PDB file of C-alpha atoms in Angstrom:
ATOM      1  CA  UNK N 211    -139.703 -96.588 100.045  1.00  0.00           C
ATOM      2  CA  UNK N 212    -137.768 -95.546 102.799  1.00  0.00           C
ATOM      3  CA  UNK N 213    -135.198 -93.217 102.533  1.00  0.00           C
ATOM      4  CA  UNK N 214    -131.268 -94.008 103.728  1.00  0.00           C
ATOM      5  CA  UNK N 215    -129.715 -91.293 106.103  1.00  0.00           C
ATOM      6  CA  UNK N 216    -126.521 -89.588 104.430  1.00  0.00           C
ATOM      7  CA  UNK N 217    -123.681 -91.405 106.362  1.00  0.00           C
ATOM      8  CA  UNK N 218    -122.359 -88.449 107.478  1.00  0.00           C
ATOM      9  CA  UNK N 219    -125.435 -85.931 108.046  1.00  0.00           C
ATOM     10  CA  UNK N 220    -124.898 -81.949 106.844  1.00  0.00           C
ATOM     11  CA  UNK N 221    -123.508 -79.605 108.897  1.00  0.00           C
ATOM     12  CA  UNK N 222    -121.571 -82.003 111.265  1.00  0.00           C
ATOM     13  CA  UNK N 223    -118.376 -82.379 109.229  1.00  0.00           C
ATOM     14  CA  UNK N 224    -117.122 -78.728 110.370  1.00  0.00           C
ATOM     15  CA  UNK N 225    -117.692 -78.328 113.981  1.00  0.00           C
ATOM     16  CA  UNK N 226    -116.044 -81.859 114.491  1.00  0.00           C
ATOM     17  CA  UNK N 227    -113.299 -81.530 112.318  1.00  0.00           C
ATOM     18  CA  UNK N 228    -112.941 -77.872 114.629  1.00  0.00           C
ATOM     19  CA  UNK N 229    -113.327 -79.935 117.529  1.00  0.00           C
ATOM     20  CA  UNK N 230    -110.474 -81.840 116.533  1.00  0.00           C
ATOM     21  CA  UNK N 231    -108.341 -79.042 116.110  1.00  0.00           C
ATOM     22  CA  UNK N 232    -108.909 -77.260 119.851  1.00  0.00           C
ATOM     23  CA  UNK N 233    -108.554 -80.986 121.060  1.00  0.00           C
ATOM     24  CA  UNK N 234    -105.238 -81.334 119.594  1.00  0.00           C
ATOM     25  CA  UNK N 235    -104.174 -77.638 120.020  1.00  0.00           C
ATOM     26  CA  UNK N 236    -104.849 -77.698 123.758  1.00  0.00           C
ATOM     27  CA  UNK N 237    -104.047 -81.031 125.334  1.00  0.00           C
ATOM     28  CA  UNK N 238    -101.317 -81.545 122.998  1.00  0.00           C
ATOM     29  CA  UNK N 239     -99.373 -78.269 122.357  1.00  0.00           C
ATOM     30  CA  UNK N 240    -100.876 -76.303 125.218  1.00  0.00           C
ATOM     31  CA  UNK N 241    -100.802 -78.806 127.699  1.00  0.00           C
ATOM     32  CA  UNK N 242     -96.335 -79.859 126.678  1.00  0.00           C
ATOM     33  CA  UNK N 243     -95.622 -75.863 126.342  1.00  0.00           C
ATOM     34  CA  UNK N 244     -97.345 -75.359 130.652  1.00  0.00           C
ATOM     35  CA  UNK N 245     -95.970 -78.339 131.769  1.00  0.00           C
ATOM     36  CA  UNK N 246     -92.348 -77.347 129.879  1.00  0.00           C
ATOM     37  CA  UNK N 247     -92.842 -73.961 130.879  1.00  0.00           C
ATOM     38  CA  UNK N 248     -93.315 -74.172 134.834  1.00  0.00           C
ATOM     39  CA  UNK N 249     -90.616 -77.556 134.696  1.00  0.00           C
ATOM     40  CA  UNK N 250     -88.168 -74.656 133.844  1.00  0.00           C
ATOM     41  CA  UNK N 251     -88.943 -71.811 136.234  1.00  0.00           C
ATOM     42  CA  UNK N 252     -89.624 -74.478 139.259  1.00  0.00           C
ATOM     43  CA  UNK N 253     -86.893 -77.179 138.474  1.00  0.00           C
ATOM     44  CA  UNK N 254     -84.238 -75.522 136.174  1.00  0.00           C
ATOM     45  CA  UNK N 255     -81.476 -77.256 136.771  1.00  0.00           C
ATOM     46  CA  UNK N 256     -83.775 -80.730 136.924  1.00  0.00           C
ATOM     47  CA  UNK N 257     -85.421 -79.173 133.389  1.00  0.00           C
ATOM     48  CA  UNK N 258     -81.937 -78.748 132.087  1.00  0.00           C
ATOM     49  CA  UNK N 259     -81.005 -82.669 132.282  1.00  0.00           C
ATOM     50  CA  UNK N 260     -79.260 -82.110 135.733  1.00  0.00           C
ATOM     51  CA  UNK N 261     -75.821 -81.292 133.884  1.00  0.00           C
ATOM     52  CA  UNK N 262     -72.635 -80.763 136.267  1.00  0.00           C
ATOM     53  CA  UNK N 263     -69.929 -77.987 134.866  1.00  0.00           C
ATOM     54  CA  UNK N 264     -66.283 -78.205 135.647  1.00  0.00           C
ATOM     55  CA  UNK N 265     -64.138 -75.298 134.676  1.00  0.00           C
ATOM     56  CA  UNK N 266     -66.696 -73.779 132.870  1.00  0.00           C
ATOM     57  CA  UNK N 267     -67.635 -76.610 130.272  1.00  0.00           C
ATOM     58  CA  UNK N 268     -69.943 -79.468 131.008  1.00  0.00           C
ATOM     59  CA  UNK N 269     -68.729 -82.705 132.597  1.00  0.00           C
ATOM     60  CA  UNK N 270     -71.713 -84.871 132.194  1.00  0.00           C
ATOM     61  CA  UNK N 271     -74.880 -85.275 134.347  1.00  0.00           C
ATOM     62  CA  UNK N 272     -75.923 -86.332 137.703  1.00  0.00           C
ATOM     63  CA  UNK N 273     -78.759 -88.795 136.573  1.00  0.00           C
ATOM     64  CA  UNK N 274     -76.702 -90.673 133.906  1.00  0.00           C
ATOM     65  CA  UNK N 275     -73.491 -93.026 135.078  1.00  0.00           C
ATOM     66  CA  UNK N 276     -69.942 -93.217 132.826  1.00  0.00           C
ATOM     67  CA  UNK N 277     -67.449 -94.500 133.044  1.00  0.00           C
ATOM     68  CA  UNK N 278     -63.520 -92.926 134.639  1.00  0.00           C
ATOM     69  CA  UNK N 279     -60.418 -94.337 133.740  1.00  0.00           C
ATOM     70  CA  UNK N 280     -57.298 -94.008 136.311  1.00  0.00           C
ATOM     71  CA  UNK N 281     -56.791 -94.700 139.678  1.00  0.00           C
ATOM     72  CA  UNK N 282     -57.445 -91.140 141.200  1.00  0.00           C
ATOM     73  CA  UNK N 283     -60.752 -91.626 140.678  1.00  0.00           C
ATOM     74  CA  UNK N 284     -63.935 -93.748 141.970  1.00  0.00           C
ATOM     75  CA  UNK N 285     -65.560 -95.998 139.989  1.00  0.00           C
ATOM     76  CA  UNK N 286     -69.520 -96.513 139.288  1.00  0.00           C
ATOM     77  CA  UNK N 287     -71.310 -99.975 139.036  1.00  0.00           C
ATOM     78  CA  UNK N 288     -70.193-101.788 135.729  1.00  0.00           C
ATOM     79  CA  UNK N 289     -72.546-100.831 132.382  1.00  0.00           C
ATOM     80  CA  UNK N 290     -74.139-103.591 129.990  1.00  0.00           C
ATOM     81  CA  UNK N 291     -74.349-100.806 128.122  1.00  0.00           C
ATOM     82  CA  UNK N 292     -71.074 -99.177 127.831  1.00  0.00           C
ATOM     83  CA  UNK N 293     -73.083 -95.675 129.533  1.00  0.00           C
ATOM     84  CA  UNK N 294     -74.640 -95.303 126.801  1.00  0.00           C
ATOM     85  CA  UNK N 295     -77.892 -93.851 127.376  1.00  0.00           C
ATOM     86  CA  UNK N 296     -79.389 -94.684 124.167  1.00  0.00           C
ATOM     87  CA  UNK N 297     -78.519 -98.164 124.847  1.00  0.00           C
ATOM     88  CA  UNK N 298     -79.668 -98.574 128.173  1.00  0.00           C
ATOM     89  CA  UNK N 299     -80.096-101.946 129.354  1.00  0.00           C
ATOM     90  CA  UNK N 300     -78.965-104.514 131.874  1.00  0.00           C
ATOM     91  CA  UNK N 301     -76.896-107.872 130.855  1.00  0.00           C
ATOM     92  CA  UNK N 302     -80.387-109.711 130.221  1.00  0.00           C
ATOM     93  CA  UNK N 303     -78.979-112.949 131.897  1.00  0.00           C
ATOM     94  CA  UNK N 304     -80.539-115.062 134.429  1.00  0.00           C
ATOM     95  CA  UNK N 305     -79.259-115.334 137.835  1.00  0.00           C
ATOM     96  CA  UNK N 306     -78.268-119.053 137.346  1.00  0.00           C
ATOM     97  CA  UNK N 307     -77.175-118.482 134.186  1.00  0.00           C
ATOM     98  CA  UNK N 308     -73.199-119.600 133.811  1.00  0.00           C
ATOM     99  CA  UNK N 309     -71.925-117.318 131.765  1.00  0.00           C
ATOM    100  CA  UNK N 310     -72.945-114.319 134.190  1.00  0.00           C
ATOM    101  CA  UNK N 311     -71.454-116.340 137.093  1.00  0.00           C
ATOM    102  CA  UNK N 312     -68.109-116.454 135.353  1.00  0.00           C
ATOM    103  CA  UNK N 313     -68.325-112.777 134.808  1.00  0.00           C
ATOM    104  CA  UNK N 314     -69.312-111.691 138.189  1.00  0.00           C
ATOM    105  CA  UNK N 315     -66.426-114.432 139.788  1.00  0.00           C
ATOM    106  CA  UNK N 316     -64.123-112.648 137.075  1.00  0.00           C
ATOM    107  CA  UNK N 317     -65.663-109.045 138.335  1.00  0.00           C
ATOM    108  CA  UNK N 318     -64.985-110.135 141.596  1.00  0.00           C
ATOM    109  CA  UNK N 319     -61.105-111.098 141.509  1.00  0.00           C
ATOM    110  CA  UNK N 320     -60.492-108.323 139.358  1.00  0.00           C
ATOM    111  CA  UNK N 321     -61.803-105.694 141.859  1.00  0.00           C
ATOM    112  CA  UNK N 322     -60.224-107.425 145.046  1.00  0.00           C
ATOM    113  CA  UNK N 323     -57.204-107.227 143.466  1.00  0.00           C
ATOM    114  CA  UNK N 324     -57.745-103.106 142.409  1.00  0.00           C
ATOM    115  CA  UNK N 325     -59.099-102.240 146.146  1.00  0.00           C
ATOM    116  CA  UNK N 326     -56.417-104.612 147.613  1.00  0.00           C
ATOM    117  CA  UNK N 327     -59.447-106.707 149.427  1.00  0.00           C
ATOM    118  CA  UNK N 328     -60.257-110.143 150.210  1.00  0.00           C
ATOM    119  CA  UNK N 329     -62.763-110.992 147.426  1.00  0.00           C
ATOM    120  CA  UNK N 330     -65.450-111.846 149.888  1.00  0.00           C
ATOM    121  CA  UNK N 331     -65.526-108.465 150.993  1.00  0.00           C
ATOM    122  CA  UNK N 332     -66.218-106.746 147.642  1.00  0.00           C
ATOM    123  CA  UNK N 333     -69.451-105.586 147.247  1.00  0.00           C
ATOM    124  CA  UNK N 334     -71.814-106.588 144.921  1.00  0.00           C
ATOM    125  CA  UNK N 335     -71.890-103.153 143.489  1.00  0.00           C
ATOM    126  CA  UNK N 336     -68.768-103.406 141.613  1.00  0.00           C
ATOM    127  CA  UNK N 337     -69.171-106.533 139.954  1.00  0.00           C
ATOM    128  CA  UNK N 338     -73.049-106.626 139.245  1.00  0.00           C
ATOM    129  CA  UNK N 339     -74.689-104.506 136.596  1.00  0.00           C
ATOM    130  CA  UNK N 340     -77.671-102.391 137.268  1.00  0.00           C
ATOM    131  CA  UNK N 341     -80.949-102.546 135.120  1.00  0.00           C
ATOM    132  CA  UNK N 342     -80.333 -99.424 133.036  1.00  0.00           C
ATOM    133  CA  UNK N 343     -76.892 -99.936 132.896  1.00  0.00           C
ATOM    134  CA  UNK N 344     -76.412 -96.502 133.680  1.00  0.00           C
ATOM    135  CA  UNK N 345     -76.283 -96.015 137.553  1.00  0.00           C
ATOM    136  CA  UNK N 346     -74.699 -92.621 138.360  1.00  0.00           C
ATOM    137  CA  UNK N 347     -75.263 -93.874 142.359  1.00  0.00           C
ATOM    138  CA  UNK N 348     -72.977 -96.121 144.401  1.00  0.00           C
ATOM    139  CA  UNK N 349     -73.826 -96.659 147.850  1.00  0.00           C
ATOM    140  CA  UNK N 350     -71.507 -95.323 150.667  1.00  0.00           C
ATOM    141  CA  UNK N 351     -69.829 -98.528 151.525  1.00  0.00           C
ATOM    142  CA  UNK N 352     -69.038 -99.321 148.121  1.00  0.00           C
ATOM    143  CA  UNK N 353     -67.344 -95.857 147.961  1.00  0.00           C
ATOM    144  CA  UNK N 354     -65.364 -96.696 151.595  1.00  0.00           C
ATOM    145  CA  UNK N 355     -63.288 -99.380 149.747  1.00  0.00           C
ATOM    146  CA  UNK N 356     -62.182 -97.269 147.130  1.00  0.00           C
ATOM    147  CA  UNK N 357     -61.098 -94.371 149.750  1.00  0.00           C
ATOM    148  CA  UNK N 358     -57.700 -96.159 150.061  1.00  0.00           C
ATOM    149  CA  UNK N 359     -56.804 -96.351 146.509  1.00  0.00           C
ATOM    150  CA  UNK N 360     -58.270 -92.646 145.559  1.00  0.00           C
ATOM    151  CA  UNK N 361     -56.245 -91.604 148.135  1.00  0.00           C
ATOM    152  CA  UNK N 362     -52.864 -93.270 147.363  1.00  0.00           C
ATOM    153  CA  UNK N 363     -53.316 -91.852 143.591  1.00  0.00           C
ATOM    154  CA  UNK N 364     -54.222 -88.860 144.289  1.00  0.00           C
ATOM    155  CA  UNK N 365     -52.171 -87.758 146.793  1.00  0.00           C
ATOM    156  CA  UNK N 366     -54.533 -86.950 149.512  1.00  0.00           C
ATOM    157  CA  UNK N 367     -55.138 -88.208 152.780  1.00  0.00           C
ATOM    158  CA  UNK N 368     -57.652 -90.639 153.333  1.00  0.00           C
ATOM    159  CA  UNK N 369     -59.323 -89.155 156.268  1.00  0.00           C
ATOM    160  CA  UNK N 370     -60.083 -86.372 153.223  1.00  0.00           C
ATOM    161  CA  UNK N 371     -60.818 -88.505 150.723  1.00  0.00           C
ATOM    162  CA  UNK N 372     -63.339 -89.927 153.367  1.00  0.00           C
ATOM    163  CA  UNK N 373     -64.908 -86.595 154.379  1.00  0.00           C
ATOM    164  CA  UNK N 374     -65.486 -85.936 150.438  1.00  0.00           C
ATOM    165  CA  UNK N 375     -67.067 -89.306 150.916  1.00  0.00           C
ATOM    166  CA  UNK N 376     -69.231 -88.352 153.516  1.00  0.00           C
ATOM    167  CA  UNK N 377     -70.318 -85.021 152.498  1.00  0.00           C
ATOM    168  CA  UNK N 378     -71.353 -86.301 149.198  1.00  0.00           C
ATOM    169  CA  UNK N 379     -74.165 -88.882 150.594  1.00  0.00           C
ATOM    170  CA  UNK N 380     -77.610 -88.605 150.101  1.00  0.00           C
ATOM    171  CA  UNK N 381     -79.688 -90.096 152.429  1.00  0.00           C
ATOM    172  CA  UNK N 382     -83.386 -91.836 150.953  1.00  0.00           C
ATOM    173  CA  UNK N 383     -85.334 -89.274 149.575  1.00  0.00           C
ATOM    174  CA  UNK N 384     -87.729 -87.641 151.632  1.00  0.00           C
ATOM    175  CA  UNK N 385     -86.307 -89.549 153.745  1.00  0.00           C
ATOM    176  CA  UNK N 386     -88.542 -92.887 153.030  1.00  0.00           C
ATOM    177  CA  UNK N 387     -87.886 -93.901 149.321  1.00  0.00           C
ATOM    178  CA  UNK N 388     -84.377 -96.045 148.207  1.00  0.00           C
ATOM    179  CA  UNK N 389     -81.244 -96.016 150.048  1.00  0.00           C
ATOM    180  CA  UNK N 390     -78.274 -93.580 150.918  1.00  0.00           C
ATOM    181  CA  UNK N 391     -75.943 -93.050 147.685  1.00  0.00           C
ATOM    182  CA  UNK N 392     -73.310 -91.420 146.676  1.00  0.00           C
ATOM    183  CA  UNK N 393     -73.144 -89.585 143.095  1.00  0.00           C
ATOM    184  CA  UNK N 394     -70.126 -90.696 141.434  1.00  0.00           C
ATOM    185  CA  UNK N 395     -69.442 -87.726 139.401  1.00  0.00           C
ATOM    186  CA  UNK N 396     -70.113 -85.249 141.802  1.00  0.00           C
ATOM    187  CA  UNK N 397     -67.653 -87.247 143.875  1.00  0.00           C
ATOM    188  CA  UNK N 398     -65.099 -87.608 141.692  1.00  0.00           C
ATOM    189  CA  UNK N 399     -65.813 -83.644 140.526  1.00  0.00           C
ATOM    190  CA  UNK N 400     -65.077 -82.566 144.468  1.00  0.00           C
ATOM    191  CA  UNK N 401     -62.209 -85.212 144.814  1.00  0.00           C
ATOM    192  CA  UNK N 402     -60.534 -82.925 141.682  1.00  0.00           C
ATOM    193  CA  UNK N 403     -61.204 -79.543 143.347  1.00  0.00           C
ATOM    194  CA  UNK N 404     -59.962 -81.013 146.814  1.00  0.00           C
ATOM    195  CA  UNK N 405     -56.471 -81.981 144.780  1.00  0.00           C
ATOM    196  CA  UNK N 406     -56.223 -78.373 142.761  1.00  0.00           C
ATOM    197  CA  UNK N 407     -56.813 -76.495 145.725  1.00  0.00           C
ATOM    198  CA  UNK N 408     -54.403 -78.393 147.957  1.00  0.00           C
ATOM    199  CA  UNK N 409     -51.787 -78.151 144.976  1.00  0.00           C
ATOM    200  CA  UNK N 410     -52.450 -74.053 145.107  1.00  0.00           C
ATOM    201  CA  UNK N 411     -51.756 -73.819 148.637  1.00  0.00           C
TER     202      UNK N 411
END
Protein backbone atom coordinates (compact mmCIF):
# COMPACT_ATOMS: atom_id res chain seq x y z
CA UNK A 1 0.00 0.00 0.00
CA UNK A 2 1.25 3.16 -0.94
CA UNK A 3 1.41 5.86 1.25
CA UNK A 4 -0.41 9.54 0.47
CA UNK A 5 1.95 12.64 0.90
CA UNK A 6 0.61 15.09 3.75
CA UNK A 7 -0.97 17.89 1.57
CA UNK A 8 0.99 20.30 3.02
CA UNK A 9 4.52 18.60 3.87
CA UNK A 10 6.28 19.58 7.55
CA UNK A 11 8.30 22.30 7.92
CA UNK A 12 7.02 24.38 4.89
CA UNK A 13 4.07 26.10 6.57
CA UNK A 14 6.54 28.65 8.47
CA UNK A 15 9.07 29.88 6.09
CA UNK A 16 6.15 30.58 3.56
CA UNK A 17 3.83 32.05 5.75
CA UNK A 18 7.38 34.35 6.68
CA UNK A 19 7.77 34.76 3.15
CA UNK A 20 4.53 36.25 2.99
CA UNK A 21 5.13 38.63 5.54
CA UNK A 22 8.66 40.28 4.03
CA UNK A 23 6.63 40.14 0.66
CA UNK A 24 3.95 42.23 1.98
CA UNK A 25 6.16 44.31 4.38
CA UNK A 26 8.50 45.38 1.59
CA UNK A 27 6.71 45.88 -1.70
CA UNK A 28 3.73 47.04 0.02
CA UNK A 29 4.64 49.29 3.03
CA UNK A 30 8.27 49.80 2.13
CA UNK A 31 7.90 50.30 -1.34
CA UNK A 32 4.42 53.39 -0.65
CA UNK A 33 6.59 54.91 2.45
CA UNK A 34 10.14 55.49 -0.53
CA UNK A 35 8.06 56.37 -3.16
CA UNK A 36 5.90 58.89 -0.58
CA UNK A 37 8.98 59.81 0.97
CA UNK A 38 11.23 61.11 -2.05
CA UNK A 39 7.54 62.46 -3.87
CA UNK A 40 7.82 64.94 -0.89
CA UNK A 41 11.43 66.10 -0.74
CA UNK A 42 11.62 66.15 -4.83
CA UNK A 43 8.02 67.42 -5.71
CA UNK A 44 6.57 69.11 -2.53
CA UNK A 45 4.36 71.28 -3.72
CA UNK A 46 3.23 68.45 -6.57
CA UNK A 47 3.16 65.89 -3.25
CA UNK A 48 1.01 68.40 -1.49
CA UNK A 49 -1.99 68.24 -4.18
CA UNK A 50 -0.58 71.42 -5.98
CA UNK A 51 -2.75 73.75 -3.57
CA UNK A 52 -2.66 77.68 -4.40
CA UNK A 53 -2.89 80.11 -1.08
CA UNK A 54 -4.41 83.52 -1.22
CA UNK A 55 -4.04 85.69 1.80
CA UNK A 56 -2.74 83.11 3.73
CA UNK A 57 -5.61 80.39 3.48
CA UNK A 58 -5.99 77.99 0.64
CA UNK A 59 -7.91 78.87 -2.53
CA UNK A 60 -8.12 75.56 -4.20
CA UNK A 61 -5.65 73.71 -6.49
CA UNK A 62 -4.01 74.03 -9.76
CA UNK A 63 -4.89 70.44 -11.09
CA UNK A 64 -8.63 70.52 -10.17
CA UNK A 65 -11.17 73.16 -12.13
CA UNK A 66 -14.28 75.14 -10.11
CA UNK A 67 -16.26 77.03 -10.76
CA UNK A 68 -16.27 81.52 -10.20
CA UNK A 69 -19.25 83.40 -10.06
CA UNK A 70 -19.16 87.30 -11.17
CA UNK A 71 -18.04 89.04 -13.95
CA UNK A 72 -14.48 90.11 -12.68
CA UNK A 73 -13.46 86.92 -13.16
CA UNK A 74 -12.61 84.21 -16.03
CA UNK A 75 -14.41 81.34 -16.43
CA UNK A 76 -13.18 77.50 -16.90
CA UNK A 77 -14.77 74.94 -19.38
CA UNK A 78 -18.36 73.94 -18.11
CA UNK A 79 -18.38 70.69 -15.44
CA UNK A 80 -20.77 67.53 -15.89
CA UNK A 81 -19.80 67.26 -12.68
CA UNK A 82 -20.48 70.37 -10.85
CA UNK A 83 -16.19 70.34 -9.96
CA UNK A 84 -16.67 67.89 -8.00
CA UNK A 85 -13.76 65.75 -7.92
CA UNK A 86 -15.34 62.82 -6.45
CA UNK A 87 -17.75 62.94 -9.19
CA UNK A 88 -15.64 63.33 -12.01
CA UNK A 89 -17.06 62.59 -15.23
CA UNK A 90 -17.97 64.00 -18.61
CA UNK A 91 -21.82 64.42 -19.88
CA UNK A 92 -21.68 60.67 -21.23
CA UNK A 93 -23.65 61.75 -24.43
CA UNK A 94 -22.92 60.98 -27.92
CA UNK A 95 -21.87 63.52 -30.32
CA UNK A 96 -25.14 63.16 -32.38
CA UNK A 97 -27.02 62.84 -29.58
CA UNK A 98 -29.95 65.78 -29.47
CA UNK A 99 -30.16 66.57 -26.25
CA UNK A 100 -26.30 67.57 -26.06
CA UNK A 101 -26.82 69.60 -29.28
CA UNK A 102 -29.50 71.66 -27.61
CA UNK A 103 -27.21 72.21 -24.72
CA UNK A 104 -24.14 73.16 -26.53
CA UNK A 105 -26.54 75.61 -29.10
CA UNK A 106 -27.96 76.84 -25.59
CA UNK A 107 -24.07 77.04 -24.25
CA UNK A 108 -23.36 78.79 -27.20
CA UNK A 109 -25.98 81.81 -27.20
CA UNK A 110 -25.58 82.11 -23.67
CA UNK A 111 -21.79 82.80 -23.84
CA UNK A 112 -22.00 85.11 -27.05
CA UNK A 113 -24.22 87.05 -25.32
CA UNK A 114 -21.75 87.21 -21.82
CA UNK A 115 -18.45 87.94 -24.08
CA UNK A 116 -20.58 90.26 -26.34
CA UNK A 117 -19.50 87.92 -29.54
CA UNK A 118 -20.99 86.66 -32.58
CA UNK A 119 -21.85 83.05 -31.58
CA UNK A 120 -19.75 81.62 -34.33
CA UNK A 121 -16.82 82.95 -32.80
CA UNK A 122 -17.15 81.32 -29.35
CA UNK A 123 -14.99 78.69 -28.77
CA UNK A 124 -15.77 75.37 -28.18
CA UNK A 125 -14.20 75.58 -24.81
CA UNK A 126 -16.94 77.35 -23.17
CA UNK A 127 -19.76 75.43 -24.21
CA UNK A 128 -18.29 71.78 -24.37
CA UNK A 129 -17.50 69.76 -21.29
CA UNK A 130 -14.23 68.07 -20.77
CA UNK A 131 -13.89 64.27 -19.86
CA UNK A 132 -13.22 64.70 -16.14
CA UNK A 133 -15.35 67.44 -15.86
CA UNK A 134 -12.84 69.12 -13.98
CA UNK A 135 -10.45 71.08 -16.37
CA UNK A 136 -8.50 73.69 -14.36
CA UNK A 137 -6.88 74.66 -18.15
CA UNK A 138 -8.41 76.92 -20.79
CA UNK A 139 -6.47 77.59 -23.73
CA UNK A 140 -5.17 81.18 -24.45
CA UNK A 141 -7.69 82.15 -27.01
CA UNK A 142 -10.48 81.10 -25.02
CA UNK A 143 -9.07 83.40 -22.26
CA UNK A 144 -8.63 86.48 -25.10
CA UNK A 145 -12.48 86.72 -25.32
CA UNK A 146 -13.03 87.06 -21.84
CA UNK A 147 -10.18 89.93 -21.53
CA UNK A 148 -12.89 92.50 -22.46
CA UNK A 149 -15.41 91.63 -19.93
CA UNK A 150 -12.70 90.94 -16.94
CA UNK A 151 -11.59 94.10 -17.73
CA UNK A 152 -14.81 96.20 -17.81
CA UNK A 153 -15.69 94.51 -14.23
CA UNK A 154 -12.84 94.84 -12.81
CA UNK A 155 -11.74 98.01 -13.51
CA UNK A 156 -8.54 97.41 -15.24
CA UNK A 157 -7.30 98.01 -18.52
CA UNK A 158 -7.40 95.46 -20.97
CA UNK A 159 -3.97 95.73 -22.29
CA UNK A 160 -3.38 94.47 -18.34
CA UNK A 161 -5.82 92.16 -18.14
CA UNK A 162 -4.09 90.80 -21.39
CA UNK A 163 -0.51 90.80 -20.06
CA UNK A 164 -1.93 88.72 -16.90
CA UNK A 165 -3.17 86.69 -19.80
CA UNK A 166 -0.03 86.25 -21.32
CA UNK A 167 2.20 85.75 -18.48
CA UNK A 168 0.04 83.06 -17.18
CA UNK A 169 0.45 80.59 -20.38
CA UNK A 170 2.08 77.50 -20.38
CA UNK A 171 3.37 76.36 -23.37
CA UNK A 172 3.22 72.08 -24.10
CA UNK A 173 5.16 70.48 -21.66
CA UNK A 174 8.57 69.78 -22.36
CA UNK A 175 7.73 71.43 -24.95
CA UNK A 176 6.19 68.31 -27.09
CA UNK A 177 3.15 66.95 -25.06
CA UNK A 178 -0.64 68.89 -25.20
CA UNK A 179 -1.16 72.39 -26.00
CA UNK A 180 -0.51 75.97 -24.48
CA UNK A 181 -3.07 76.66 -21.46
CA UNK A 182 -3.83 78.90 -19.22
CA UNK A 183 -4.63 77.94 -15.39
CA UNK A 184 -7.78 79.48 -14.51
CA UNK A 185 -7.23 79.95 -10.92
CA UNK A 186 -3.91 81.11 -11.02
CA UNK A 187 -5.34 83.60 -13.48
CA UNK A 188 -8.04 84.72 -11.79
CA UNK A 189 -5.65 84.64 -8.35
CA UNK A 190 -3.13 87.31 -10.28
CA UNK A 191 -6.14 89.22 -11.91
CA UNK A 192 -7.14 89.86 -7.85
CA UNK A 193 -3.61 90.93 -6.81
CA UNK A 194 -3.32 93.14 -10.09
CA UNK A 195 -6.82 94.97 -8.77
CA UNK A 196 -5.61 95.24 -4.82
CA UNK A 197 -2.43 96.55 -5.72
CA UNK A 198 -3.68 99.10 -8.23
CA UNK A 199 -6.44 100.08 -5.55
CA UNK A 200 -3.27 100.66 -2.92
CA UNK A 201 -1.53 102.89 -5.16
Amino acid sequence: MTAVPPSHPPGLLRPALGLALITLLVAGLGYALLATGLGRVLFPAQAQGSLLEHDGRIVGSSLVGQPFVGARWFVPRPSAADYDPMAMAGSNLARGNPALQTDIEAARQAVAAREGLAAADVPDELITRSGSGIDPHIGPATARVQVARVAAASGLDPARVQALVDAHTQGPTFGLFGAARVNVLALNLALDAQAQADGAE
